[in-house]
Amino acid sequence: MQQFQSLQRLLIFYTLSLTVMLLLYYVTLFDGIKKHSEQHSIDTFYSLQHSIIEHAAPVDSEIKKILEQPTFDQLSYQLILMMPSGQTYIHHNTRPNESAFSTVAFPTIGTSASSSSDHSSYTVNSNELTGIITLRSGHQIYIVLRHEPFVVDWISYRYWLPLMVAIILFFMALLYMLNRRTNWEQLLVYTDNLSSRAKESYTPPPFLQKKSTTEFMLLGHALSRVSYQLHNDYRRIKTLTHRLERLVDQAPLPMLMSIRHGQISFYNQRFEQVFTPSTQSEQSYELTDFVEGKDEATQILLKTISNLRVTRTLIVYGLENKQAYQLHATPWFGEHGQVHGFTVIFNNVDEIFHQSEQLQLHNQQLQLQIDESNEAQAFIGRKLRLPLEKIIDSLEPIDPLTLTAQGKKTLNTLITTSQSMLTVLNETLATEEVEVRKTRLSIETVDIYKVSKEVSNLVTKEIRQQGLELIYFFAPDCPRYIETDYIRLHHILLNLLKNAISFTTSGYVALTVDRIPEDKVTRISNQDLTPNNDTTVPAQTSYWIRFSVKDTGVTITPERQNQLVNILNQSNHNLVEDSNIGLSDANSFAQLLGGFIELSNTVDKETIFSLYLPYPHTTYQSVYHRCSQLPHIHLIAIINQPLVAEHLQRLCEYLTISVTIYSTLDRATVQQLKNKLKQDEQTIIPVLLLDYEYSESITLSAHASNKYSEQQEVLNDLVATPSLPKILLSMKLERHIPSILLGQYDGFLTKPLDASLLLSELLRLTLFARKTLNILVKHQYDSSLSFVEDTPKKEILSPLILVVEDSPTNQKIACKMLSKLGYRSIVAEDGQQALEKLKSQREEISLILMDCRMPVMDGLQATQVIRSQGDKIPIVALTANNTEEDREACMQVGMDKFLSKPISKKDLESVLQSFIQ
């Protein structure tokens, strides 16, 4: 019974409970009997008093008659009658087996009777009642009454029944405990058997066929299931461990694991074959003992791999075999988010590198052939296409009614033949058909912001290749939509930009779109490219839209300007140089759209081609939207390009963003800036925007002079400020920026500067600081005023996307891609978490990116639950299996779109724009 101490304690507790209850019963019973005896004595006293008081002057004989009544036969008493004359009579009686009264005593009572009335009093103790009766006649009766004796009649059920019930209950509890002990013994034996051997199948507990309580049966079932599952898990873990060992050791790629500080803790057989490390057990290695980076930045990253927090792919070279490898380094984290180590995989890409170099040489040769072919096609096109167009333009105005029948036939033949020749020529040369007739225009509502962005994106790659900078700006007061021909406007802007690029060898090319009042539009005949100057302004035109293309290329002299105008006015296309053929088409289209092109030079010898289009409406829809939180942000921009600084200043003024722009830095300027920020730290939130090209020019200048310049020092000091969010702006792509430099910044933007992306980054980087600032401002506002606004303004945030993905790597890739596109994101690891986050943040979430294959609850099941609840939120499927069956399965459960992994940024942006306004 030693191992069943809980049953012993329960039995002892039960026995004590019964004993206490039994004692309480008998104590209560005996106390009631005692009180009953005392009450009987009191009742007898009052009965005797009543009988005596009936006699005004009782004599001894009358007292004897009273005492001879049956009531007093079973009582033990002593009665003393004292007459007024002093004569005393004593009467007494005792029950059998009781001792007689040994003395005659006159009891003393606390109060005395009044002489004018009858009076009685008594006292009661545990054995007897002592009383005195005083009559008006002066008689006094002293009485002593003994209580009835305390007799226990065990034959009565009141005495033996509770004891018997307690004994029966005790034996019942004892039998129950013994039964429970038997069950526990069976269960313990069964548990020992479960842990001693593996179970191939589920077996029920051994006492199921016997009478047992429900909890023992349930506990037995639970133990059996747990044991069965544990043995299954153990066998599965052994199988997986065996597979993993074979997979890692026999993997065709070199693999290794390193601890947090970079020392290699494990490598597989393939790594040992390729890099041949020493077999000395005490020697520790690092990555740099076997490979080196392709550049200085990669080498520094290899040496400081302990700072790595995301998966990186690097190109390295073996120290011994000098072959190129693609290194994939992935950190693995502990339960609290700290880095515990890294997993590194090497992929030999040496052959691919050599093939890539050969393909590049071959592509260069093909590109030269293509360029020569394009030049020949362009030359043939100009020599043949322009005369044909001129013939068609000359024949169409001829009125057939003025000709004879033969003349009509000849005219129709000439027009038909010319158009056929032009069609065949265009198809053969694969060139755009130049249509300059108004009857072929398609006037519609055009988003000029979208058109200008598309055109600038088309030339961005070419500008990067030439080492130029592209500047784009859409004025805040400029309308977004006008009535014009989309294709013609696109053609004009593209031709103007390409013309500017062809003449620019260094500097920048800028595209600016703004609104000009009618009274400020000037038409200088020697500067515009309009062949005739009789173009009239459309009726009800209040404003003009100006598309300005500025470049820092070859300056066009006044003589050259006049030459261009004269050539176009004479319509002598054969004399136009190759580089200006696009301007001819652009000028023709501008006239058809009701506008014109102006050519001018700035004081800095910059060339500007300006396209003016009429805009008859005074209302417009702005591209940029103000936000109540923007005035709290202070933008510090370091930009050495005056035009970009001017555009940024104009944009910030419109959006009520305080801005300070520097073209150069020195120590005094930075110190003054820090002092100002310290003074205003309770009211504004600073954000730094740095032009990478400016920073690079300072660095190159310092390397050239072998001196660490003051500008470089103060710039590094400003960038190193920990509490200052920083955005890097560059014409280069993010992957071309050194990773060490990127790690110093919180955001990255590419040129041309996109205002919407800039606003999104400003709001993202200042979110926490703005919340803190709002709390502080609200506290100050409440302490100074006696009221608060009932409806505080809400901040306009970018759309929130729910990313449902179980892979941490894919989560990071998707979130980073969404951040670059200007969207916020939250992550759920499975379908169940997705349902919980959707329930708590439904009003914020605009779209769900749902992985189809996940543990706990996959994407298809989660989508079914969401649709069953009546939620119509857009859901885009993410899957690595791009098959027709997967597409049908996704669409059947209610998904709206299908994206295959790896996700393309362009496809993702297109899908998001189609579902989110």
Tab-separated table of N, CA, C and O in Angstrom, residues 498-574:
chain	number	residue	atom	x	y	z
A	498	LYS	N	14.409	59.882	-76.977
A	498	LYS	CA	15.478	59.180	-77.692
A	498	LYS	C	16.395	60.164	-78.420
A	498	LYS	O	17.611	59.952	-78.505
A	499	ASN	N	15.807	61.219	-78.956
A	499	ASN	CA	16.626	62.240	-79.607
A	499	ASN	C	17.567	62.896	-78.608
A	499	ASN	O	18.747	63.147	-78.898
A	500	ALA	N	17.045	63.201	-77.392
A	500	ALA	CA	17.881	63.808	-76.363
A	500	ALA	C	18.992	62.855	-75.928
A	500	ALA	O	20.136	63.280	-75.713
A	501	ILE	N	18.683	61.571	-75.799
A	501	ILE	CA	19.690	60.591	-75.377
A	501	ILE	C	20.796	60.454	-76.417
A	501	ILE	O	21.980	60.332	-76.099
A	502	SER	N	20.409	60.485	-77.696
A	502	SER	CA	21.405	60.303	-78.764
A	502	SER	C	22.418	61.438	-78.804
A	502	SER	O	23.549	61.251	-79.251
A	503	PHE	N	22.030	62.649	-78.330
A	503	PHE	CA	22.944	63.797	-78.356
A	503	PHE	C	23.650	64.020	-77.023
A	503	PHE	O	24.442	64.949	-76.905
A	504	THR	N	23.332	63.208	-75.989
A	504	THR	CA	23.887	63.440	-74.652
A	504	THR	C	24.902	62.353	-74.336
A	504	THR	O	24.595	61.172	-74.380
A	505	THR	N	26.116	62.794	-74.020
A	505	THR	CA	27.177	61.849	-73.671
A	505	THR	C	27.464	61.831	-72.178
A	505	THR	O	28.043	60.868	-71.670
A	506	SER	N	27.084	62.882	-71.479
A	506	SER	CA	27.272	62.936	-70.026
A	506	SER	C	26.227	63.882	-69.452
A	506	SER	O	25.673	64.732	-70.161
A	507	GLY	N	25.975	63.708	-68.172
A	507	GLY	CA	24.993	64.583	-67.538
A	507	GLY	C	23.677	63.869	-67.329
A	507	GLY	O	23.630	62.764	-66.789
A	508	TYR	N	22.600	64.488	-67.781
A	508	TYR	CA	21.276	63.946	-67.512
A	508	TYR	C	20.326	64.235	-68.660
A	508	TYR	O	20.591	65.081	-69.527
A	509	VAL	N	19.225	63.505	-68.652
A	509	VAL	CA	18.072	63.750	-69.522
A	509	VAL	C	16.850	63.818	-68.606
A	509	VAL	O	16.653	62.941	-67.774
A	510	ALA	N	16.054	64.876	-68.747
A	510	ALA	CA	14.939	65.111	-67.831
A	510	ALA	C	13.631	65.222	-68.601
A	510	ALA	O	13.574	65.819	-69.676
A	511	LEU	N	12.583	64.645	-68.021
A	511	LEU	CA	11.215	64.762	-68.544
A	511	LEU	C	10.364	65.388	-67.444
A	511	LEU	O	10.218	64.814	-66.368
A	512	THR	N	9.796	66.547	-67.739
A	512	THR	CA	8.976	67.271	-66.768
A	512	THR	C	7.610	67.544	-67.383
A	512	THR	O	7.515	67.976	-68.536
A	513	VAL	N	6.561	67.272	-66.594
A	513	VAL	CA	5.185	67.523	-67.030
A	513	VAL	C	4.578	68.531	-66.065
A	513	VAL	O	4.523	68.285	-64.849
A	514	ASP	N	4.121	69.690	-66.606
A	514	ASP	CA	3.496	70.691	-65.760
A	514	ASP	C	2.396	71.408	-66.522
A	514	ASP	O	2.176	71.160	-67.714
A	515	ARG	N	1.697	72.289	-65.816
A	515	ARG	CA	0.569	73.024	-66.393
A	515	ARG	C	0.958	74.490	-66.552
A	515	ARG	O	1.495	75.097	-65.635
A	516	ILE	N	0.649	75.074	-67.747
A	516	ILE	CA	1.020	76.441	-68.067
A	516	ILE	C	-0.239	77.238	-68.396
A	516	ILE	O	-1.052	76.796	-69.226
A	517	PRO	N	-0.446	78.393	-67.762
A	517	PRO	CA	-1.599	79.236	-68.140
A	517	PRO	C	-1.478	79.725	-69.579
A	517	PRO	O	-0.387	79.855	-70.144
A	518	GLU	N	-2.605	80.022	-70.173
A	518	GLU	CA	-2.629	80.406	-71.584
A	518	GLU	C	-1.855	81.688	-71.828
A	518	GLU	O	-1.158	81.823	-72.847
A	519	ASP	N	-1.933	82.617	-70.878
A	519	ASP	CA	-1.278	83.906	-71.111
A	519	ASP	C	0.240	83.810	-71.064
A	519	ASP	O	0.936	84.740	-71.478
A	520	LYS	N	0.777	82.679	-70.531
A	520	LYS	CA	2.233	82.516	-70.474
A	520	LYS	C	2.779	81.671	-71.613
A	520	LYS	O	3.984	81.417	-71.664
A	521	VAL	N	1.909	81.195	-72.484
A	521	VAL	CA	2.362	80.381	-73.605
A	521	VAL	C	2.811	81.314	-74.723
A	521	VAL	O	2.027	82.097	-75.269
A	522	THR	N	4.047	81.280	-75.079
A	522	THR	CA	4.601	82.119	-76.156
A	522	THR	C	4.965	81.244	-77.341
A	522	THR	O	5.430	80.118	-77.185
A	523	ARG	N	4.716	81.807	-78.525
A	523	ARG	CA	5.023	81.089	-79.769
A	523	ARG	C	6.064	81.902	-80.533
A	523	ARG	O	5.730	82.845	-81.265
A	524	ILE	N	7.343	81.598	-80.311
A	524	ILE	CA	8.415	82.329	-80.994
A	524	ILE	C	8.732	81.594	-82.283
A	524	ILE	O	9.088	80.420	-82.278
A	525	SER	N	8.595	82.255	-83.395
A	525	SER	CA	8.669	81.585	-84.701
A	525	SER	C	10.027	80.968	-84.961
A	525	SER	O	10.140	79.939	-85.626
A	526	ASN	N	11.079	81.554	-84.429
A	526	ASN	CA	12.404	80.997	-84.728
A	526	ASN	C	12.815	79.929	-83.723
A	526	ASN	O	13.934	79.448	-83.772
A	527	GLN	N	11.902	79.572	-82.767
A	527	GLN	CA	12.242	78.535	-81.798
A	527	GLN	C	11.332	77.334	-81.884
A	527	GLN	O	11.692	76.263	-81.447
A	528	ASP	N	10.066	77.517	-82.391
A	528	ASP	CA	9.219	76.339	-82.476
A	528	ASP	C	9.486	75.597	-83.763
A	528	ASP	O	10.041	76.140	-84.703
A	529	LEU	N	9.107	74.336	-83.777
A	529	LEU	CA	9.340	73.480	-84.937
A	529	LEU	C	8.083	73.305	-85.762
A	529	LEU	O	7.976	72.357	-86.517
A	530	THR	N	7.108	74.205	-85.595
A	530	THR	CA	5.874	74.083	-86.350
A	530	THR	C	6.121	74.534	-87.778
A	530	THR	O	6.571	75.660	-88.019
A	531	PRO	N	5.826	73.742	-88.781
A	531	PRO	CA	6.071	74.146	-90.161
A	531	PRO	C	5.296	75.398	-90.534
A	531	PRO	O	5.796	76.218	-91.287
A	532	ASN	N	4.109	75.552	-90.042
A	532	ASN	CA	3.369	76.774	-90.305
A	532	ASN	C	2.887	77.320	-88.978
A	532	ASN	O	2.572	76.593	-88.064
A	533	ASN	N	2.818	78.617	-88.877
A	533	ASN	CA	2.514	79.283	-87.626
A	533	ASN	C	1.078	79.749	-87.556
A	533	ASN	O	0.754	80.668	-86.820
A	534	ASP	N	0.192	79.113	-88.273
A	534	ASP	CA	-1.203	79.514	-88.245
A	534	ASP	C	-2.040	78.601	-87.361
A	534	ASP	O	-3.256	78.586	-87.435
A	535	THR	N	-1.390	77.803	-86.505
A	535	THR	CA	-2.127	76.927	-85.609
A	535	THR	C	-2.871	77.775	-84.591
A	535	THR	O	-2.280	78.613	-83.917
A	536	THR	N	-4.138	77.565	-84.464
A	536	THR	CA	-4.965	78.354	-83.551
A	536	THR	C	-5.215	77.563	-82.276
A	536	THR	O	-5.256	76.337	-82.287
A	537	VAL	N	-5.392	78.308	-81.189
A	537	VAL	CA	-5.667	77.683	-79.897
A	537	VAL	C	-7.098	77.188	-79.890
A	537	VAL	O	-8.011	77.892	-80.295
A	538	PRO	N	-7.364	75.952	-79.423
A	538	PRO	CA	-8.725	75.442	-79.363
A	538	PRO	C	-9.597	76.332	-78.496
A	538	PRO	O	-9.138	76.998	-77.574
A	539	ALA	N	-10.881	76.322	-78.812
A	539	ALA	CA	-11.828	77.130	-78.054
A	539	ALA	C	-11.886	76.673	-76.607
A	539	ALA	O	-11.701	75.504	-76.297
A	540	GLN	N	-12.126	77.615	-75.696
A	540	GLN	CA	-12.283	77.369	-74.263
A	540	GLN	C	-11.007	76.782	-73.628
A	540	GLN	O	-11.061	76.086	-72.646
A	541	THR	N	-9.861	77.116	-74.232
A	541	THR	CA	-8.607	76.636	-73.662
A	541	THR	C	-8.119	77.618	-72.616
A	541	THR	O	-7.795	78.758	-72.943
A	542	SER	N	-8.051	77.163	-71.341
A	542	SER	CA	-7.584	78.014	-70.254
A	542	SER	C	-6.147	77.702	-69.874
A	542	SER	O	-5.450	78.583	-69.365
A	543	TYR	N	-5.751	76.447	-70.087
A	543	TYR	CA	-4.412	76.021	-69.717
A	543	TYR	C	-3.826	75.167	-70.844
A	543	TYR	O	-4.538	74.626	-71.685
A	544	TRP	N	-2.498	75.049	-70.796
A	544	TRP	CA	-1.772	74.153	-71.681
A	544	TRP	C	-0.957	73.187	-70.831
A	544	TRP	O	-0.469	73.547	-69.769
A	545	ILE	N	-0.821	71.973	-71.306
A	545	ILE	CA	0.036	70.978	-70.666
A	545	ILE	C	1.367	70.981	-71.399
A	545	ILE	O	1.417	70.826	-72.626
A	546	ARG	N	2.447	71.147	-70.634
A	546	ARG	CA	3.786	71.211	-71.237
A	546	ARG	C	4.590	69.975	-70.835
A	546	ARG	O	4.770	69.699	-69.648
A	547	PHE	N	5.077	69.236	-71.827
A	547	PHE	CA	5.983	68.107	-71.640
A	547	PHE	C	7.376	68.581	-72.061
A	547	PHE	O	7.639	68.762	-73.261
A	548	SER	N	8.261	68.786	-71.085
A	548	SER	CA	9.591	69.332	-71.374
A	548	SER	C	10.629	68.227	-71.291
A	548	SER	O	10.700	67.505	-70.294
A	549	VAL	N	11.432	68.110	-72.351
A	549	VAL	CA	12.544	67.165	-72.396
A	549	VAL	C	13.826	67.981	-72.438
A	549	VAL	O	14.111	68.659	-73.427
A	550	LYS	N	14.581	67.928	-71.350
A	550	LYS	CA	15.801	68.713	-71.219
A	550	LYS	C	16.987	67.766	-71.186
A	550	LYS	O	16.923	66.698	-70.582
A	551	ASP	N	18.073	68.170	-71.825
A	551	ASP	CA	19.287	67.341	-71.811
A	551	ASP	C	20.506	68.235	-71.727
A	551	ASP	O	20.441	69.450	-71.993
A	552	THR	N	21.635	67.622	-71.349
A	552	THR	CA	22.907	68.345	-71.247
A	552	THR	C	23.843	67.947	-72.379
A	552	THR	O	25.065	67.884	-72.193
A	553	GLY	N	23.250	67.654	-73.538
A	553	GLY	CA	24.055	67.241	-74.681
A	553	GLY	C	24.616	68.425	-75.458
A	553	GLY	O	24.892	69.495	-74.916
A	554	VAL	N	24.744	68.238	-76.769
A	554	VAL	CA	25.309	69.277	-77.641
A	554	VAL	C	24.335	70.441	-77.728
A	554	VAL	O	23.134	70.259	-77.979
A	555	THR	N	24.810	71.642	-77.481
A	555	THR	CA	23.962	72.832	-77.536
A	555	THR	C	23.626	73.161	-78.991
A	555	THR	O	24.486	73.176	-79.869
A	556	ILE	N	22.354	73.420	-79.256
A	556	ILE	CA	21.901	73.787	-80.598
A	556	ILE	C	22.030	75.296	-80.754
A	556	ILE	O	21.390	76.065	-80.028
A	557	THR	N	22.830	75.698	-81.668
A	557	THR	CA	23.061	77.127	-81.888
A	557	THR	C	21.852	77.750	-82.579
A	557	THR	O	21.016	77.048	-83.172
A	558	PRO	N	21.716	79.095	-82.507
A	558	PRO	CA	20.591	79.765	-83.214
A	558	PRO	C	20.580	79.464	-84.706
A	558	PRO	O	19.520	79.319	-85.308
A	559	GLU	N	21.776	79.377	-85.337
A	559	GLU	CA	21.808	79.072	-86.766
A	559	GLU	C	21.248	77.673	-87.022
A	559	GLU	O	20.505	77.465	-88.001
A	560	ARG	N	21.612	76.726	-86.139
A	560	ARG	CA	21.115	75.362	-86.313
A	560	ARG	C	19.604	75.297	-86.094
A	560	ARG	O	18.896	74.573	-86.787
A	561	GLN	N	19.093	76.089	-85.125
A	561	GLN	CA	17.663	76.139	-84.906
A	561	GLN	C	16.934	76.652	-86.154
A	561	GLN	O	15.927	76.090	-86.578
A	562	ASN	N	17.452	77.730	-86.726
A	562	ASN	CA	16.820	78.265	-87.934
A	562	ASN	C	16.875	77.269	-89.078
A	562	ASN	O	15.927	77.137	-89.862
A	563	GLN	N	17.984	76.543	-89.134
A	563	GLN	CA	18.114	75.546	-90.200
A	563	GLN	C	17.058	74.446	-90.056
A	563	GLN	O	16.426	74.047	-91.049
A	564	LEU	N	16.863	73.994	-88.813
A	564	LEU	CA	15.854	72.965	-88.591
A	564	LEU	C	14.462	73.458	-88.959
A	564	LEU	O	13.683	72.742	-89.600
A	565	VAL	N	14.143	74.681	-88.550
A	565	VAL	CA	12.814	75.225	-88.847
A	565	VAL	C	12.628	75.380	-90.348
A	565	VAL	O	11.572	75.049	-90.914
A	566	ASN	N	13.662	75.875	-91.014
A	566	ASN	CA	13.544	76.055	-92.463
A	566	ASN	C	13.380	74.728	-93.186
A	566	ASN	O	12.602	74.611	-94.138
A	567	ILE	N	14.129	73.744	-92.727
A	567	ILE	CA	14.020	72.430	-93.367
A	567	ILE	C	12.609	71.879	-93.225
A	567	ILE	O	12.014	71.369	-94.184
A	568	LEU	N	12.038	72.002	-91.993
A	568	LEU	CA	10.693	71.488	-91.767
A	568	LEU	C	9.652	72.317	-92.508
A	568	LEU	O	8.672	71.786	-93.029
A	569	ASN	N	9.854	73.626	-92.570
A	569	ASN	CA	8.884	74.462	-93.279
A	569	ASN	C	8.887	74.180	-94.775
A	569	ASN	O	7.855	74.266	-95.442
A	570	GLN	N	10.082	73.826	-95.289
A	570	GLN	CA	10.162	73.511	-96.712
A	570	GLN	C	9.727	72.094	-97.023
A	570	GLN	O	9.613	71.712	-98.178
A	571	SER	N	9.495	71.294	-95.915
A	571	SER	CA	9.087	69.893	-96.071
A	571	SER	C	10.097	69.105	-96.887
A	571	SER	O	9.769	68.178	-97.602
A	572	ASN	N	11.348	69.509	-96.821
A	572	ASN	CA	12.397	68.811	-97.555
A	572	ASN	C	12.966	67.726	-96.650
A	572	ASN	O	14.008	67.871	-96.044
A	573	HIS	N	12.274	66.627	-96.545
A	573	HIS	CA	12.663	65.562	-95.618
A	573	HIS	C	13.971	64.912	-96.016
A	573	HIS	O	14.645	64.341	-95.189
A	574	ASN	N	14.311	64.977	-97.270
A	574	ASN	CA	15.545	64.300	-97.686
A	574	ASN	C	16.786	64.969	-97.118
A	574	ASN	O	17.838	64.367	-97.036
